[in-house]
Coordinates of C-alpha atoms in Angstrom, one line a residue:
X1 CA 131.0 137.4 34.5
X2 CA 129.5 137.9 37.9
X3 CA 132.8 139.0 39.3
X4 CA 133.1 141.7 36.6
X5 CA 129.5 142.9 37.3
X6 CA 130.2 143.2 41.0
X7 CA 133.4 145.1 40.4
X8 CA 131.4 147.5 38.2
X9 CA 128.4 148.1 40.5
X10 CA 129.6 147.6 44.0
X11 CA 132.3 149.2 46.2
X12 CA 134.4 146.4 47.6
X13 CA 136.0 146.1 51.0
X14 CA 138.7 143.8 52.3
X15 CA 138.0 141.6 55.3
X16 CA 140.8 140.3 57.6
X17 CA 140.9 136.9 55.8
X18 CA 141.4 138.7 52.5
X19 CA 138.0 137.7 51.1
X20 CA 136.4 140.4 49.0
X21 CA 132.9 141.4 50.1
X22 CA 130.7 144.2 48.7
X23 CA 130.0 147.2 50.9
X24 CA 126.5 147.6 49.4
X25 CA 123.9 145.4 47.9
X26 CA 122.2 147.0 44.9
X27 CA 118.5 146.3 44.6
X28 CA 116.1 147.8 42.1
X29 CA 112.8 149.3 43.2
X30 CA 110.2 152.0 42.5
X31 CA 111.6 155.5 43.1
X32 CA 108.4 156.6 44.8
X33 CA 105.6 154.2 43.9
X34 CA 104.4 152.3 40.8
X35 CA 102.2 155.2 39.5
X36 CA 105.3 157.0 38.1
X37 CA 106.0 154.0 35.7
X38 CA 102.5 154.4 34.1
X39 CA 103.0 158.0 32.9
X40 CA 105.0 159.0 29.9
X41 CA 106.8 162.0 31.5
X42 CA 107.8 160.1 34.7
X43 CA 108.4 156.6 33.3
X44 CA 112.2 157.2 32.8
X45 CA 112.6 158.2 36.5
X46 CA 110.1 155.7 37.9
X47 CA 112.7 153.1 38.9
X48 CA 115.8 153.4 41.1
X49 CA 118.7 151.2 42.4
X50 CA 118.8 151.3 46.2
X51 CA 122.2 150.8 47.7
X52 CA 121.7 149.1 51.1
X53 CA 124.5 147.9 53.4
X54 CA 125.7 144.5 52.5
X55 CA 124.9 141.6 54.8
X56 CA 124.3 137.9 54.5
X57 CA 120.6 137.4 53.9
X58 CA 118.5 134.3 53.8
X59 CA 115.4 133.8 51.6
X60 CA 112.7 136.1 52.8
X61 CA 114.8 138.3 52.8
X62 CA 116.0 137.7 56.4
X63 CA 119.0 139.7 57.6
X64 CA 120.4 141.0 60.9
X65 CA 117.7 143.7 61.4
X66 CA 114.8 142.6 59.3
X67 CA 112.7 139.4 58.6
X68 CA 110.2 139.6 55.8
X69 CA 107.4 137.1 56.3
X70 CA 105.0 137.1 53.3
X71 CA 101.8 135.5 54.7
X72 CA 98.5 136.7 53.2
X73 CA 95.7 136.2 55.8
X74 CA 93.0 136.9 53.2
X75 CA 94.4 134.1 50.9
X76 CA 95.4 132.0 53.8
X77 CA 98.8 131.3 52.2
X78 CA 102.5 132.0 52.2
X79 CA 104.1 133.5 49.1
X80 CA 107.5 131.9 48.2
X81 CA 110.3 134.0 49.6
X82 CA 112.8 135.8 47.4
X83 CA 116.4 134.7 47.5
X84 CA 118.6 137.7 47.0
X85 CA 121.7 135.5 46.8
X86 CA 120.6 133.7 43.6
X87 CA 123.0 134.3 40.7
X88 CA 120.5 136.0 38.4
X89 CA 119.2 138.2 41.2
X90 CA 122.6 139.4 42.3
X91 CA 123.8 140.0 38.8
X92 CA 120.8 142.1 37.8
X93 CA 120.7 144.2 41.0
X94 CA 117.7 142.3 42.3
X95 CA 114.3 141.5 40.7
X96 CA 112.8 143.8 38.2
X97 CA 110.1 146.1 39.6
X98 CA 106.7 144.5 39.2
X99 CA 103.4 145.2 40.9
X100 CA 102.2 141.6 40.3
X101 CA 105.2 139.7 41.8
X102 CA 105.1 139.1 45.5
X103 CA 108.9 138.4 45.6
X104 CA 109.6 141.9 44.3
X105 CA 107.3 143.2 47.0
X106 CA 109.5 141.4 49.5
X107 CA 112.6 142.9 47.9
X108 CA 111.1 146.4 48.0
X109 CA 110.2 146.5 51.7
X110 CA 113.6 145.1 52.6
X111 CA 115.6 147.6 50.5
X112 CA 113.8 150.7 51.7
X113 CA 113.7 149.6 55.4
X114 CA 117.4 148.8 55.3
X115 CA 118.3 152.1 53.7
X116 CA 116.2 154.0 56.4
X117 CA 117.9 152.1 59.2
X118 CA 121.3 152.9 57.8
X119 CA 120.6 156.6 57.7
X120 CA 119.5 156.6 61.4
X121 CA 122.7 154.8 62.4
X122 CA 124.9 157.2 60.6
X123 CA 123.1 160.2 62.2
X124 CA 123.1 158.7 65.8
X125 CA 126.6 157.3 65.8
X126 CA 125.5 153.8 67.1
X127 CA 123.7 150.7 66.1
X128 CA 119.9 150.4 66.0
X129 CA 118.0 148.3 68.5
X130 CA 114.3 147.6 68.4
X131 CA 112.3 148.2 71.5
X132 CA 112.2 145.1 73.8
X133 CA 109.4 142.6 73.2
X134 CA 106.5 142.1 75.6
X135 CA 107.4 140.5 79.0
X136 CA 107.7 136.8 79.0
X137 CA 105.1 134.7 80.8
X138 CA 105.4 135.1 84.5
X139 CA 107.6 138.2 84.3
X140 CA 106.7 141.6 85.7
X141 CA 105.3 144.4 83.6
X142 CA 108.6 146.3 83.6
X143 CA 110.7 143.3 82.5
X144 CA 112.3 144.4 79.2
X145 CA 114.8 141.6 78.9
X146 CA 113.1 140.2 75.8
X147 CA 115.7 141.0 73.0
X148 CA 114.1 141.6 69.6
X149 CA 116.7 140.9 67.0
X150 CA 114.7 141.3 63.8
X151 CA 111.7 143.6 63.0
X152 CA 109.2 141.5 61.1
X153 CA 107.7 142.9 57.9
X154 CA 104.5 141.5 56.4
X155 CA 104.0 142.9 52.8
X156 CA 100.5 141.6 52.5
X157 CA 99.1 141.5 56.0
X158 CA 95.9 143.5 55.5
X159 CA 93.2 143.6 52.9
X160 CA 92.5 147.3 53.5
X161 CA 93.9 150.8 52.8
X162 CA 96.2 150.7 55.7
X163 CA 99.7 150.1 56.9
X164 CA 101.1 150.5 60.4
X165 CA 103.8 149.6 62.9
X166 CA 102.7 147.3 65.7
X167 CA 104.7 147.9 68.9
X168 CA 103.3 144.7 70.5
X169 CA 104.1 142.5 67.5
X170 CA 107.4 144.3 66.6
X171 CA 106.3 144.2 63.0
X172 CA 105.4 146.4 60.0
X173 CA 102.0 145.4 58.5
X174 CA 101.2 146.5 55.0
X175 CA 97.8 146.4 53.4
X176 CA 96.5 146.2 49.8
X177 CA 93.2 147.3 48.4
X178 CA 91.2 147.9 45.2
X179 CA 91.5 151.4 43.9
X180 CA 88.5 153.7 44.0
X181 CA 86.1 154.2 41.1
X182 CA 86.9 157.9 41.3
X183 CA 89.5 159.7 39.1
X184 CA 89.6 156.7 36.7
X185 CA 92.1 158.5 34.4
X186 CA 94.8 158.1 37.0
X187 CA 94.4 154.4 37.8
X188 CA 92.3 151.4 36.8
X189 CA 89.1 151.4 38.9
X190 CA 89.2 148.5 41.2
X191 CA 92.9 147.8 40.3
X192 CA 94.9 146.5 43.2
X193 CA 97.1 149.0 45.1
X194 CA 99.9 147.7 47.3
X195 CA 101.1 150.0 50.1
X196 CA 104.3 147.9 50.3
X197 CA 105.4 149.3 47.0
X198 CA 105.4 152.9 48.2
X199 CA 108.8 154.1 49.3
X200 CA 107.1 156.8 51.4
X201 CA 104.9 154.3 53.3
X202 CA 107.7 151.9 53.9
X203 CA 110.1 154.6 55.2
X204 CA 107.3 156.1 57.3
X205 CA 106.5 152.8 59.0
X206 CA 110.1 151.9 59.5
X207 CA 110.7 155.2 61.2
X208 CA 107.9 154.5 63.6
X209 CA 109.7 151.4 64.6
X210 CA 113.1 153.1 64.9
X211 CA 111.6 155.9 67.0
X212 CA 109.9 153.4 69.3
X213 CA 113.3 151.8 69.8
X214 CA 114.8 155.1 70.8
X215 CA 111.9 156.7 72.7
X216 CA 109.3 154.1 73.5
X217 CA 107.5 156.5 75.9
X218 CA 106.8 158.9 73.0
X219 CA 104.0 156.7 71.6
X220 CA 101.7 157.6 74.6
X221 CA 99.4 160.4 73.8
X222 CA 99.8 162.8 76.8
X223 CA 99.3 166.0 74.8
X224 CA 98.1 166.9 71.3
X225 CA 101.7 167.0 70.0
X226 CA 102.7 163.4 71.0
X227 CA 101.1 161.2 68.3
X228 CA 101.3 164.1 65.8
X229 CA 105.1 164.2 66.4
X230 CA 105.4 160.4 65.6
X231 CA 103.5 161.0 62.4
X232 CA 105.4 164.1 61.4
X233 CA 108.8 162.7 62.1
X234 CA 108.0 159.6 60.0
X235 CA 106.9 161.9 57.2
X236 CA 110.0 164.0 57.5
X237 CA 112.3 161.0 57.1
X238 CA 110.4 159.7 54.0
X239 CA 110.2 163.2 52.5
X240 CA 113.9 164.1 52.8
X241 CA 114.9 160.7 51.5
X242 CA 113.4 161.8 48.2
X243 CA 116.4 164.1 47.7
X244 CA 118.8 161.2 47.7
X245 CA 117.3 159.8 44.4
X246 CA 119.3 161.7 41.9
X247 CA 117.3 160.9 38.7
X248 CA 114.0 162.0 40.1
X249 CA 115.7 165.0 41.8
X250 CA 117.2 166.2 38.6
X251 CA 114.0 165.7 36.7
X252 CA 111.8 167.6 39.2
X253 CA 114.3 170.5 39.6
X254 CA 114.4 170.8 35.8
X255 CA 110.6 170.7 35.6
X256 CA 110.2 173.4 38.3
X257 CA 113.2 175.4 37.1
X258 CA 114.7 175.0 40.6
X259 CA 111.6 176.4 42.4
X260 CA 110.5 173.4 44.4
X261 CA 109.0 175.6 47.2
X262 CA 106.2 177.2 45.2
X263 CA 105.4 174.7 42.5
X264 CA 103.6 171.3 42.8
X265 CA 106.2 168.6 42.5
X266 CA 106.9 165.0 43.5
X267 CA 109.7 165.9 45.9
X268 CA 107.3 167.6 48.3
X269 CA 104.5 164.9 48.1
X270 CA 104.1 161.7 50.0
X271 CA 102.4 158.4 48.9
X272 CA 100.9 159.8 45.6
X273 CA 99.5 156.5 44.4
X274 CA 97.9 155.7 47.8
X275 CA 96.3 159.1 48.0
X276 CA 94.8 159.1 44.5
X277 CA 93.7 155.4 44.7
X278 CA 91.7 156.2 47.8
X279 CA 89.8 159.0 46.0
X280 CA 91.6 162.1 47.2
X281 CA 92.8 163.0 43.7
X282 CA 96.2 164.0 45.1
X283 CA 99.0 162.7 47.2
X284 CA 98.2 161.4 50.7
X285 CA 100.1 164.3 52.1
X286 CA 101.9 167.4 50.7
X287 CA 104.5 169.3 52.6
X288 CA 104.4 172.5 50.5
X289 CA 100.8 172.9 49.1
X290 CA 97.2 172.1 49.2
X291 CA 94.9 170.6 46.5
X292 CA 91.4 172.0 46.2
X293 CA 89.1 169.2 45.2
X294 CA 86.4 171.7 44.1
X295 CA 88.5 173.8 41.8
X296 CA 91.0 171.0 40.9
X297 CA 93.9 173.4 41.5
X298 CA 97.0 173.2 43.7
X299 CA 98.2 176.2 45.7
X300 CA 101.3 176.7 47.9
X301 CA 100.5 176.5 51.6
X302 CA 100.9 179.8 53.5
X303 CA 102.1 179.3 57.1
X304 CA 99.5 180.4 59.6
X305 CA 100.5 180.3 63.3
X306 CA 96.8 180.0 64.3
X307 CA 96.7 176.4 62.9
X308 CA 98.8 175.1 65.8
X309 CA 96.1 176.2 68.2
X310 CA 93.2 174.9 66.2
X311 CA 94.3 171.8 64.3
X312 CA 94.3 168.7 66.5
X313 CA 94.0 165.6 64.3
X314 CA 97.4 163.9 64.5
X315 CA 98.1 163.8 60.8
X316 CA 97.0 167.3 60.1
X317 CA 98.8 168.6 63.2
X318 CA 101.9 166.7 62.2
X319 CA 101.7 168.3 58.8
X320 CA 102.5 171.7 60.5
X321 CA 105.8 170.3 61.8
X322 CA 106.6 168.7 58.5
X323 CA 106.0 172.0 56.7
X324 CA 108.3 173.8 59.2
X325 CA 111.2 171.4 58.6
X326 CA 110.6 171.4 54.8
X327 CA 110.6 175.2 54.9
X328 CA 113.9 175.2 56.8
X329 CA 115.3 172.9 54.2
X330 CA 114.2 175.1 51.4
X331 CA 115.7 178.2 53.0
X332 CA 119.0 176.3 53.4
X333 CA 118.8 175.0 49.8
X334 CA 118.1 178.5 48.5
X335 CA 121.1 179.9 50.3
X336 CA 123.4 177.2 49.0
X337 CA 122.3 177.8 45.4
X338 CA 122.0 181.6 45.3
X339 CA 125.6 182.1 44.0
X340 CA 124.9 179.5 41.2
X341 CA 121.8 181.4 40.1
X342 CA 123.7 184.7 40.1
X343 CA 126.5 183.3 38.0
X344 CA 124.0 181.7 35.6
X345 CA 121.9 184.8 35.2
X346 CA 124.7 187.4 35.0
X347 CA 123.9 188.7 38.5
X348 CA 120.1 189.1 38.2
X349 CA 119.2 185.9 39.9
X350 CA 116.2 185.7 37.6
X351 CA 116.2 182.7 35.2
X352 CA 115.4 183.4 31.6
X353 CA 112.5 181.7 29.8
X354 CA 113.1 178.2 28.5
X355 CA 114.7 175.0 29.7
X356 CA 117.3 175.3 32.4
X357 CA 120.8 174.2 31.3
X358 CA 121.5 170.6 32.3
X359 CA 124.8 171.6 34.1
X360 CA 122.8 174.0 36.3
X361 CA 120.2 171.4 37.0
X362 CA 123.0 169.0 38.1
X363 CA 124.6 171.5 40.4
X364 CA 121.2 172.5 41.9
X365 CA 120.5 168.8 42.4
X366 CA 123.8 168.3 44.1
X367 CA 123.2 171.1 46.5
X368 CA 119.6 170.0 47.2
X369 CA 120.8 166.5 48.0
X370 CA 123.5 167.8 50.4
X371 CA 121.1 170.1 52.1
X372 CA 118.5 167.4 52.6
X373 CA 121.1 165.0 54.0
X374 CA 122.3 167.6 56.5
X375 CA 118.7 168.6 57.6
X376 CA 117.8 164.9 58.0
X377 CA 120.9 164.3 60.1
X378 CA 120.0 167.3 62.3
X379 CA 116.4 166.0 62.7
X380 CA 117.5 162.5 63.7
X381 CA 120.3 163.6 65.9
X382 CA 117.9 165.8 67.8
X383 CA 116.0 162.7 69.1
X384 CA 118.8 162.2 71.7
X385 CA 118.1 165.7 73.0
X386 CA 114.3 165.3 73.4
X387 CA 112.7 164.8 76.9
X388 CA 111.7 161.1 77.5
X389 CA 108.0 161.9 77.9
X390 CA 105.3 164.4 77.0
X391 CA 107.2 166.0 74.1
X392 CA 106.0 169.2 72.4
X393 CA 106.9 170.6 69.0
X394 CA 108.6 173.6 70.6
X395 CA 110.8 171.3 72.7
X396 CA 111.7 169.4 69.6
X397 CA 113.0 172.7 68.1
X398 CA 115.1 173.2 71.2
X399 CA 116.5 169.7 70.7
X400 CA 117.4 170.4 67.1
X401 CA 119.1 173.7 68.0
X402 CA 121.0 172.2 71.0
X403 CA 122.2 169.0 69.3
X404 CA 123.4 170.9 66.2
X405 CA 125.2 173.5 68.4
X406 CA 127.1 170.8 70.3
X407 CA 128.5 169.2 67.1
X408 CA 128.7 172.4 64.9
X409 CA 129.6 175.3 67.2
X410 CA 130.1 177.7 64.3
X411 CA 126.9 177.9 62.4
X412 CA 128.4 179.9 59.5
X413 CA 125.6 179.0 57.1
X414 CA 122.9 179.9 59.6
X415 CA 121.2 176.5 59.4
X416 CA 119.8 176.9 62.9
X417 CA 118.4 180.3 62.2
X418 CA 116.6 178.8 59.2
X419 CA 115.0 176.3 61.6
X420 CA 114.0 178.9 64.1
X421 CA 112.4 181.1 61.4
X422 CA 110.4 178.3 59.8
X423 CA 109.1 177.1 63.2
X424 CA 108.3 180.7 64.3
X425 CA 106.2 181.3 61.2
X426 CA 104.0 178.4 62.3
X427 CA 103.8 179.3 66.0
X428 CA 105.9 176.2 66.9
X429 CA 108.1 177.4 69.8
X430 CA 108.4 176.8 73.5
X431 CA 106.1 179.1 75.5
X432 CA 108.6 179.5 78.4
X433 CA 111.3 181.4 76.5
X434 CA 111.5 185.2 76.2
X435 CA 113.3 185.4 72.9
X436 CA 113.8 183.0 69.9
X437 CA 117.5 183.5 69.5
X438 CA 119.4 180.3 68.9
X439 CA 121.3 180.8 72.1
X440 CA 118.1 181.2 74.2
X441 CA 116.5 178.2 72.6
X442 CA 119.3 175.9 73.6
X443 CA 118.6 173.7 76.5
X444 CA 120.2 175.2 79.6
X445 CA 123.5 173.5 80.3
X446 CA 124.0 171.9 83.7
X447 CA 126.7 174.5 84.5
X448 CA 124.2 177.4 84.3
X449 CA 121.1 175.5 85.2
X450 CA 119.6 176.6 88.5
X451 CA 119.2 172.8 89.3
X452 CA 122.7 171.5 89.0
X453 CA 123.8 167.9 89.6
X454 CA 126.0 167.3 92.6
X455 CA 129.7 166.7 92.2
X456 CA 129.1 163.1 93.4
X457 CA 126.6 162.5 90.5
X458 CA 129.0 164.0 88.0
X459 CA 131.9 161.8 89.3
X460 CA 129.7 158.8 89.0
X461 CA 128.9 159.6 85.4
X462 CA 132.6 159.8 84.7
X463 CA 133.0 156.3 86.0
X464 CA 130.7 155.0 83.2
X465 CA 133.4 155.5 80.5
X466 CA 134.4 151.8 80.9
X467 CA 130.8 150.8 80.1
X468 CA 130.9 153.1 77.1
X469 CA 134.1 151.6 75.7
X470 CA 132.7 148.1 76.0
X471 CA 129.6 149.1 74.0
X472 CA 131.7 150.9 71.4
X473 CA 133.7 147.8 70.6
X474 CA 130.8 145.4 70.6
X475 CA 129.7 144.4 67.2
X476 CA 126.8 142.0 67.9
X477 CA 123.6 143.7 68.6
X478 CA 122.5 141.1 71.2
X479 CA 125.7 141.9 73.0
X480 CA 125.0 145.6 72.9
X481 CA 121.5 145.0 74.2
X482 CA 122.9 143.0 77.1
X483 CA 125.5 145.6 77.8
X484 CA 122.9 148.4 77.8
X485 CA 120.9 146.5 80.4
X486 CA 124.0 146.0 82.5
X487 CA 124.7 149.7 82.3
X488 CA 121.1 150.6 83.2
X489 CA 121.2 148.3 86.2
X490 CA 124.6 149.7 87.3
X491 CA 123.2 153.3 87.1
X492 CA 120.0 152.3 88.9
X493 CA 121.8 150.4 91.7
X494 CA 124.0 153.4 92.4
X495 CA 121.3 156.1 92.0
X496 CA 118.6 154.5 94.1
X497 CA 120.6 154.7 97.4
X498 CA 122.2 158.0 96.4
X499 CA 118.8 159.7 96.3
X500 CA 118.3 158.8 99.9
X501 CA 121.6 160.6 101.0
X502 CA 121.9 164.3 101.9
X503 CA 122.6 165.2 98.3
X504 CA 119.7 163.0 97.1
X505 CA 116.8 165.4 97.2
X506 CA 118.7 168.1 95.2
X507 CA 119.8 165.6 92.6
X508 CA 116.3 164.1 92.4
X509 CA 114.9 167.6 91.7
X510 CA 117.6 168.1 89.0
X511 CA 116.5 164.8 87.4
X512 CA 112.8 165.5 87.6
X513 CA 112.2 162.7 90.1
X514 CA 110.3 162.2 93.3
X515 CA 113.0 160.7 95.6
X516 CA 110.4 158.8 97.6
X517 CA 109.2 156.7 94.6
X518 CA 110.7 153.9 92.5
X519 CA 112.1 154.9 89.1
X520 CA 113.4 153.2 86.0
X521 CA 116.6 153.8 84.1
X522 CA 114.8 153.3 80.8
X523 CA 117.7 153.7 78.3
X524 CA 121.4 154.2 78.3
X525 CA 123.0 155.0 75.0
X526 CA 126.6 155.8 74.1
X527 CA 127.2 157.8 70.9
X528 CA 130.4 158.9 69.1
X529 CA 129.7 161.9 66.8
X530 CA 132.1 163.7 64.5
X531 CA 131.4 167.2 63.3
X532 CA 132.2 168.8 60.0
X533 CA 135.3 170.5 61.5
X534 CA 136.6 167.1 62.8
X535 CA 135.6 167.8 66.4
X536 CA 134.4 164.7 68.4
X537 CA 131.7 164.2 70.9
X538 CA 131.8 161.1 73.1
X539 CA 128.4 161.1 74.9
X540 CA 126.3 159.2 77.3
X541 CA 122.5 159.6 77.0
X542 CA 120.4 158.2 79.9
X543 CA 116.6 158.1 80.1
X544 CA 115.4 158.1 83.7
X545 CA 111.6 157.8 84.0
X546 CA 109.1 157.6 86.8
X547 CA 105.4 156.9 86.8
X548 CA 102.6 157.7 89.3
X549 CA 99.0 156.7 89.1
X550 CA 96.4 159.4 89.8
X551 CA 92.6 159.3 89.6
X552 CA 91.1 161.8 87.3
X553 CA 88.3 163.4 89.3
X554 CA 86.2 164.1 86.2
X555 CA 86.6 160.9 84.3
X556 CA 86.8 158.7 87.5
X557 CA 89.5 156.6 85.9
X558 CA 93.1 155.9 86.8
X559 CA 95.6 157.9 84.8
X560 CA 99.3 157.2 84.4
X561 CA 101.4 160.3 84.8
X562 CA 105.1 160.0 83.6
X563 CA 108.1 162.2 84.4
X564 CA 111.8 162.1 84.5
X565 CA 114.7 163.3 82.4
X566 CA 117.2 162.7 79.6
X567 CA 120.7 163.1 81.1
X568 CA 123.4 163.9 78.5
X569 CA 127.0 163.6 79.6
X570 CA 130.3 164.4 77.9
X571 CA 132.5 161.5 78.8
X572 CA 135.7 163.2 77.6
X573 CA 135.7 165.8 80.4
X574 CA 133.7 164.1 82.1
X575 CA 130.7 166.4 82.8
X576 CA 126.9 166.4 82.8
X577 CA 126.0 168.6 79.9
X578 CA 122.2 168.6 80.2
X579 CA 119.4 167.4 82.3
X580 CA 116.4 167.7 80.0
X581 CA 113.6 167.1 82.6
X582 CA 109.9 166.7 82.8
X583 CA 109.3 166.7 86.5
X584 CA 107.0 164.1 87.8
X585 CA 106.2 166.5 90.6
X586 CA 104.9 169.2 88.3
X587 CA 101.3 170.1 89.2
X588 CA 100.8 172.3 86.2
X589 CA 101.9 169.6 83.7
X590 CA 99.7 167.1 85.5
X591 CA 96.7 169.4 85.2
X592 CA 97.4 169.9 81.5
X593 CA 97.5 166.2 80.9
X594 CA 94.2 165.7 82.8
X595 CA 92.6 168.3 80.6
X596 CA 93.9 166.7 77.5
X597 CA 92.6 163.2 78.5
X598 CA 89.2 164.6 79.3
X599 CA 89.1 166.4 75.9
X600 CA 89.8 163.1 74.1
X601 CA 86.9 161.2 75.6
X602 CA 86.8 157.4 76.3
X603 CA 86.6 156.3 72.7
X604 CA 89.6 158.3 71.4
X605 CA 91.5 157.3 74.6
X606 CA 91.1 153.7 73.5
X607 CA 92.2 154.4 69.9
X608 CA 95.1 156.7 70.8
X609 CA 96.7 154.6 73.5
X610 CA 95.7 156.3 76.7
X611 CA 94.7 153.4 79.0
X612 CA 95.0 152.1 82.4
X613 CA 98.6 151.4 83.6
X614 CA 100.0 148.2 82.3
X615 CA 97.5 147.7 79.4
X616 CA 99.1 147.1 76.1
X617 CA 98.2 149.3 73.1
X618 CA 98.3 149.5 69.4
X619 CA 98.4 153.3 69.0
X620 CA 99.1 153.3 65.2
X621 CA 96.6 150.7 63.9
X622 CA 93.5 152.8 64.1
X623 CA 95.4 156.0 63.6
X624 CA 96.7 154.8 60.2
X625 CA 93.5 153.4 58.8
X626 CA 93.0 154.9 55.4
X627 CA 95.9 157.3 55.9
X628 CA 99.1 155.3 56.3

């Protein structure tokens, strides 16, 4: 009977020894959070079956990427771990959703985190690695040889309205808390609310960990956009994943008659139960509108470019970026469905009164799901094109445009224009460009850059193809980690003496480095990307960073100032495609960072992670308190 069930619910692949193994593990969970199951209209869509990549898991669950440890400090006890391999569990697509069962909580965090990891790997074209653990005893500060195989997840780590990713513990910590006495019609006053049962909070925190593994320098607040970007990007991933849940997608498109831009709906909201239970009477965050607590009404948010200059709190500032991406998605969705509406309405494009036909709802849902998947891929892929330090929202737009242009040269659907328009409406664009055409927003390629790499540097990059092939064929993540470190050492050992040659100063300027100081090859990724037209990109992405310590004359404290570049090379030619630099010698950027630090003050500097060089930080713990 089990074999029949697996054949019905799982796609099956054949391994070399002819043993059938499922491609996916199906696990039930809450579509968004438990609150939907307590309302008559949303109860039918409150649950979902997550399809996560199949792997051997031990009780916990403990897999290749994740280790769920269910210790509750407030109760001083461990909860029994769920065994996803039990016959009854496998046959029923996991445990039934339950707010009062710790084992289901373990299943929920594992399922959503695994799904989020899979989406990143598909977009980036390589396996995920967590950022290295803290240096071992006796090692130097920059020793990053500590391989972290599994990200730990604690479903009941905190007795408070909080959840956060800890870079030092390499763990996700979820809190639980009694609901507020306010708005009692929506929840039981004092009833327990578990952040580990919210898809949005789990996806959000997992994204923080994934982003830290890709760009660990981006969790340092060196400008107002840095921590806001971390928050915004985590929200973007959680938000766009809503559109992969077909039942809730069809339900909400039917409810809004396809107009999910200008009507309040679940697809544009994040952490609804968490927000209402903490007394806000609405979702924790809303990408498309605002709730007025005084009037009790919801209104669509009108983009205002002045907000970018005045809104500084990281979550609120990040909401501007989330709104821009969601606006771009909506423009793309509207363009993909305009012909359907014309056909359905006899050319008018105006829907008649009454319920929309289920066939149209299904087709609109299909297009929304495809558009969301494409936009999410664009957003994740752009991470490889971001500078390694001191990122701004405008530079992230350049990364999106450049990354998409490389893999999709013919933008026949004008997706990139949709992004530019949405960002422009909110004042999110680089201040050093004269026009906002997609061609002008692309990072300048090395062939036309005024600071070009030498032929010697380009030839060296071409010699790294052997390293790339070794990483490509490696399947074990520990092996990939070791190969990356080997590649980084190889690059550093060649580049350090090269910068002292006659060509060195020019190449150092191209890379944003001071040739007289030590530097770090912080990351070396290889990625294979395939575009919609079948075109391939075989790329090397290298992060080279350099830090100097300066004394802030006003604050009288040492300040770490980072610079360097992301070097992107095409290994098929070979050639250096881009040097996306943040020069460590830039006096103007140094002055901007000093002003920013002075604006924060010593207390906020402590909370937001700006400290003396070498001091460890927990930048998300205080940032997420009460607003995960």
